[in-house]
């Protein structure tokens, strides 16, 4: 028996119900442009906030390291020198 190929339903079927309009179709171009610029502004503000936060963390880490370098007890506790190598 021969197999028959099935045809996919056509996209321009006149009996199919019309597709619902999307929000993008309903909004005017001015509103879309305003929303896009607002989204871009929010993204740039978020990126600036992340950069600032990373910079503050780095500065805090450097300040803590500098403070610990002056702490004699910390230096003795974390001394990694092996005195056998200096004989």
Short mmCIF file of N, CA and C in Angstrom, two decimals:
data_model
loop_
_atom_site.label_atom_id
_atom_site.label_comp_id
_atom_site.label_asym_id
_atom_site.label_seq_id
_atom_site.Cartn_x
_atom_site.Cartn_y
_atom_site.Cartn_z
N UNK A 1 0.83 -1.17 0.00
CA UNK A 1 0.00 0.00 0.00
C UNK A 1 0.88 1.25 0.00
N UNK A 2 0.49 2.19 -0.74
CA UNK A 2 1.22 3.44 -0.83
C UNK A 2 0.75 4.38 0.27
N UNK A 3 1.71 5.10 0.86
CA UNK A 3 1.35 6.06 1.89
C UNK A 3 1.05 7.40 1.24
N UNK A 4 0.08 8.06 1.73
CA UNK A 4 -0.27 9.37 1.21
C UNK A 4 0.34 10.44 2.11
N UNK A 5 0.93 11.44 1.48
CA UNK A 5 1.50 12.55 2.25
C UNK A 5 0.37 13.47 2.71
N UNK A 6 0.44 13.83 3.94
CA UNK A 6 -0.56 14.76 4.47
C UNK A 6 -0.09 16.18 4.24
N UNK A 7 -0.99 17.02 3.89
CA UNK A 7 -0.66 18.42 3.69
C UNK A 7 -0.92 19.18 4.98
N UNK A 8 0.00 20.10 5.29
CA UNK A 8 -0.16 20.93 6.48
C UNK A 8 -1.29 21.92 6.25
N UNK A 9 -2.03 22.28 7.29
CA UNK A 9 -3.10 23.26 7.10
C UNK A 9 -2.53 24.58 6.62
N UNK A 10 -3.21 25.22 5.73
CA UNK A 10 -2.73 26.47 5.16
C UNK A 10 -2.93 27.62 6.13
N UNK A 11 -2.00 28.57 6.11
CA UNK A 11 -2.05 29.71 7.02
C UNK A 11 -3.16 30.68 6.62
N UNK A 12 -3.48 30.76 5.36
CA UNK A 12 -4.51 31.70 4.89
C UNK A 12 -5.85 31.02 4.74
N UNK A 13 -6.19 30.19 5.69
CA UNK A 13 -7.45 29.47 5.65
C UNK A 13 -8.59 30.46 5.94
N UNK A 14 -9.54 30.63 5.01
CA UNK A 14 -10.61 31.61 5.24
C UNK A 14 -11.57 31.20 6.34
N UNK A 15 -11.59 29.94 6.69
CA UNK A 15 -12.50 29.50 7.75
C UNK A 15 -11.90 29.66 9.14
N UNK A 16 -10.58 29.89 9.21
CA UNK A 16 -9.92 30.04 10.50
C UNK A 16 -10.30 31.38 11.13
N UNK A 17 -10.46 31.42 12.46
CA UNK A 17 -10.79 32.69 13.11
C UNK A 17 -9.60 33.64 13.04
N UNK A 18 -9.82 34.94 12.94
CA UNK A 18 -8.71 35.90 12.87
C UNK A 18 -7.93 35.91 14.19
N UNK A 19 -6.62 36.17 14.07
CA UNK A 19 -5.78 36.21 15.26
C UNK A 19 -6.07 37.48 16.06
N UNK A 20 -5.95 37.37 17.36
CA UNK A 20 -6.18 38.51 18.23
C UNK A 20 -5.02 39.49 18.09
N UNK A 21 -5.31 40.76 18.21
CA UNK A 21 -4.28 41.79 18.10
C UNK A 21 -3.41 41.75 19.35
N UNK A 22 -2.12 41.92 19.15
CA UNK A 22 -1.20 41.93 20.29
C UNK A 22 -1.13 43.34 20.87
N UNK A 23 -0.52 43.44 22.02
CA UNK A 23 -0.38 44.73 22.68
C UNK A 23 0.45 45.67 21.83
N UNK A 24 1.47 45.12 21.17
CA UNK A 24 2.33 45.93 20.31
C UNK A 24 1.53 46.52 19.16
N UNK A 25 0.59 45.77 18.64
CA UNK A 25 -0.25 46.28 17.55
C UNK A 25 -1.20 47.36 18.04
N UNK A 26 -1.66 47.24 19.27
CA UNK A 26 -2.64 48.18 19.79
C UNK A 26 -2.03 49.51 20.22
N UNK A 27 -0.77 49.50 20.67
CA UNK A 27 -0.14 50.73 21.15
C UNK A 27 0.37 51.57 19.99
N UNK A 28 0.36 52.87 20.20
CA UNK A 28 0.87 53.76 19.16
C UNK A 28 2.40 53.72 19.17
N UNK A 29 2.99 54.20 18.09
CA UNK A 29 4.45 54.16 17.97
C UNK A 29 5.11 55.07 19.00
N UNK A 30 4.43 56.18 19.36
CA UNK A 30 4.99 57.08 20.37
C UNK A 30 5.12 56.37 21.71
N UNK A 31 4.09 55.65 22.08
CA UNK A 31 4.10 54.94 23.36
C UNK A 31 5.15 53.83 23.33
N UNK A 32 5.27 53.13 22.22
CA UNK A 32 6.29 52.08 22.11
C UNK A 32 7.69 52.66 22.24
N UNK A 33 7.94 53.77 21.56
CA UNK A 33 9.26 54.41 21.65
C UNK A 33 9.55 54.87 23.07
N UNK A 34 8.54 55.42 23.73
CA UNK A 34 8.71 55.88 25.11
C UNK A 34 9.03 54.70 26.03
N UNK A 35 8.33 53.59 25.83
CA UNK A 35 8.59 52.41 26.65
C UNK A 35 9.98 51.83 26.38
N UNK A 36 10.41 51.85 25.15
CA UNK A 36 11.74 51.34 24.81
C UNK A 36 12.83 52.20 25.43
N UNK A 37 12.67 53.53 25.37
CA UNK A 37 13.68 54.40 25.98
C UNK A 37 13.70 54.23 27.49
N UNK A 38 12.52 54.05 28.08
CA UNK A 38 12.46 53.84 29.52
C UNK A 38 13.14 52.53 29.91
N UNK A 39 12.94 51.49 29.11
CA UNK A 39 13.59 50.21 29.39
C UNK A 39 15.10 50.33 29.25
N UNK A 40 15.56 51.06 28.24
CA UNK A 40 17.00 51.26 28.06
C UNK A 40 17.60 52.04 29.23
N UNK A 41 16.86 53.07 29.69
CA UNK A 41 17.34 53.84 30.84
C UNK A 41 17.44 52.97 32.09
N UNK A 42 16.45 52.13 32.30
CA UNK A 42 16.48 51.25 33.48
C UNK A 42 17.64 50.27 33.39
N UNK A 43 17.90 49.75 32.20
CA UNK A 43 19.03 48.83 32.04
C UNK A 43 20.35 49.52 32.31
N UNK A 44 20.50 50.74 31.82
CA UNK A 44 21.76 51.45 32.04
C UNK A 44 21.93 51.81 33.52
N UNK A 45 20.83 52.18 34.19
CA UNK A 45 20.91 52.47 35.62
C UNK A 45 21.30 51.23 36.41
N UNK A 46 20.75 50.10 36.03
CA UNK A 46 21.07 48.84 36.71
C UNK A 46 22.54 48.49 36.50
N UNK A 47 23.05 48.70 35.29
CA UNK A 47 24.46 48.41 35.02
C UNK A 47 25.36 49.34 35.83
N UNK A 48 25.00 50.62 35.92
CA UNK A 48 25.79 51.57 36.71
C UNK A 48 25.76 51.19 38.19
N UNK A 49 24.61 50.74 38.68
CA UNK A 49 24.50 50.35 40.08
C UNK A 49 25.39 49.15 40.37
N UNK A 50 25.42 48.19 39.44
CA UNK A 50 26.25 47.00 39.65
C UNK A 50 27.73 47.37 39.65
N UNK A 51 28.14 48.27 38.74
CA UNK A 51 29.53 48.69 38.69
C UNK A 51 29.91 49.41 39.98
N UNK A 52 29.02 50.27 40.45
CA UNK A 52 29.29 51.00 41.69
C UNK A 52 29.39 50.04 42.88
N UNK A 53 28.51 49.05 42.91
CA UNK A 53 28.52 48.07 43.99
C UNK A 53 29.81 47.25 43.98
N UNK A 54 30.25 46.84 42.80
CA UNK A 54 31.50 46.08 42.70
C UNK A 54 32.69 46.93 43.13
N UNK A 55 32.68 48.21 42.76
CA UNK A 55 33.77 49.11 43.13
C UNK A 55 33.83 49.29 44.65
N UNK A 56 32.65 49.43 45.28
CA UNK A 56 32.61 49.58 46.73
C UNK A 56 33.11 48.32 47.43
N UNK A 57 32.74 47.14 46.92
CA UNK A 57 33.21 45.89 47.50
C UNK A 57 34.73 45.77 47.36
N UNK A 58 35.25 46.16 46.21
CA UNK A 58 36.70 46.09 45.99
C UNK A 58 37.43 47.03 46.94
N UNK A 59 36.90 48.24 47.12
CA UNK A 59 37.52 49.20 48.05
C UNK A 59 37.47 48.68 49.49
N UNK A 60 36.36 48.06 49.88
CA UNK A 60 36.25 47.51 51.22
C UNK A 60 37.23 46.36 51.41
N UNK A 61 37.39 45.54 50.38
CA UNK A 61 38.34 44.43 50.47
C UNK A 61 39.77 44.94 50.61
N UNK A 62 40.11 45.98 49.86
CA UNK A 62 41.46 46.55 49.95
C UNK A 62 41.71 47.18 51.31
N UNK A 63 40.70 47.86 51.85
CA UNK A 63 40.84 48.49 53.17
C UNK A 63 41.02 47.42 54.25
N UNK A 64 40.28 46.32 54.15
CA UNK A 64 40.41 45.23 55.13
C UNK A 64 41.79 44.58 55.02
N UNK A 65 42.28 44.41 53.81
CA UNK A 65 43.60 43.82 53.62
C UNK A 65 44.69 44.72 54.21
N UNK A 66 44.55 46.02 53.98
CA UNK A 66 45.53 46.95 54.53
C UNK A 66 45.50 46.94 56.05
N UNK A 67 44.29 46.85 56.63
CA UNK A 67 44.17 46.81 58.08
C UNK A 67 44.81 45.54 58.64
N UNK A 68 44.59 44.40 57.96
CA UNK A 68 45.15 43.15 58.44
C UNK A 68 46.67 43.09 58.27
N UNK A 69 47.20 43.80 57.29
CA UNK A 69 48.66 43.82 57.11
C UNK A 69 49.35 44.53 58.27
N UNK A 70 48.64 45.38 58.96
CA UNK A 70 49.19 46.08 60.11
C UNK A 70 48.88 45.37 61.43
N UNK A 71 48.15 44.28 61.39
CA UNK A 71 47.78 43.52 62.57
C UNK A 71 48.81 42.40 62.77
N UNK A 72 49.64 42.54 63.81
CA UNK A 72 50.74 41.60 64.02
C UNK A 72 50.22 40.20 64.34
N UNK A 73 49.14 40.09 65.10
CA UNK A 73 48.59 38.78 65.45
C UNK A 73 48.11 38.05 64.19
N UNK A 74 47.48 38.77 63.29
CA UNK A 74 47.01 38.17 62.03
C UNK A 74 48.20 37.70 61.19
N UNK A 75 49.24 38.51 61.14
CA UNK A 75 50.42 38.14 60.35
C UNK A 75 51.10 36.89 60.90
N UNK A 76 51.17 36.77 62.23
CA UNK A 76 51.78 35.57 62.82
C UNK A 76 50.91 34.34 62.59
N UNK A 77 49.61 34.50 62.69
CA UNK A 77 48.71 33.36 62.53
C UNK A 77 48.68 32.87 61.08
N UNK A 78 48.88 33.75 60.14
CA UNK A 78 48.79 33.38 58.73
C UNK A 78 50.14 33.40 58.03
N UNK A 79 51.18 33.23 58.78
CA UNK A 79 52.52 33.19 58.20
C UNK A 79 52.70 31.87 57.47
N UNK A 80 53.09 31.92 56.22
CA UNK A 80 53.24 30.71 55.42
C UNK A 80 54.71 30.38 55.13
N UNK A 81 55.58 31.02 55.86
CA UNK A 81 56.99 30.74 55.59
C UNK A 81 57.40 29.41 56.24
N UNK A 82 58.14 28.64 55.49
CA UNK A 82 58.65 27.36 55.96
C UNK A 82 60.13 27.58 56.31
N UNK A 83 60.43 27.55 57.60
CA UNK A 83 61.78 27.89 58.03
C UNK A 83 62.81 26.85 57.61
N UNK A 84 62.36 25.66 57.25
CA UNK A 84 63.32 24.65 56.78
C UNK A 84 63.94 25.04 55.45
N UNK A 85 63.25 25.82 54.68
CA UNK A 85 63.79 26.22 53.37
C UNK A 85 64.85 27.31 53.51
N UNK A 86 64.92 27.99 54.67
CA UNK A 86 65.87 29.07 54.85
C UNK A 86 67.12 28.63 55.59
N UNK A 87 67.33 27.35 55.82
CA UNK A 87 68.51 26.86 56.52
C UNK A 87 69.75 27.03 55.70
#
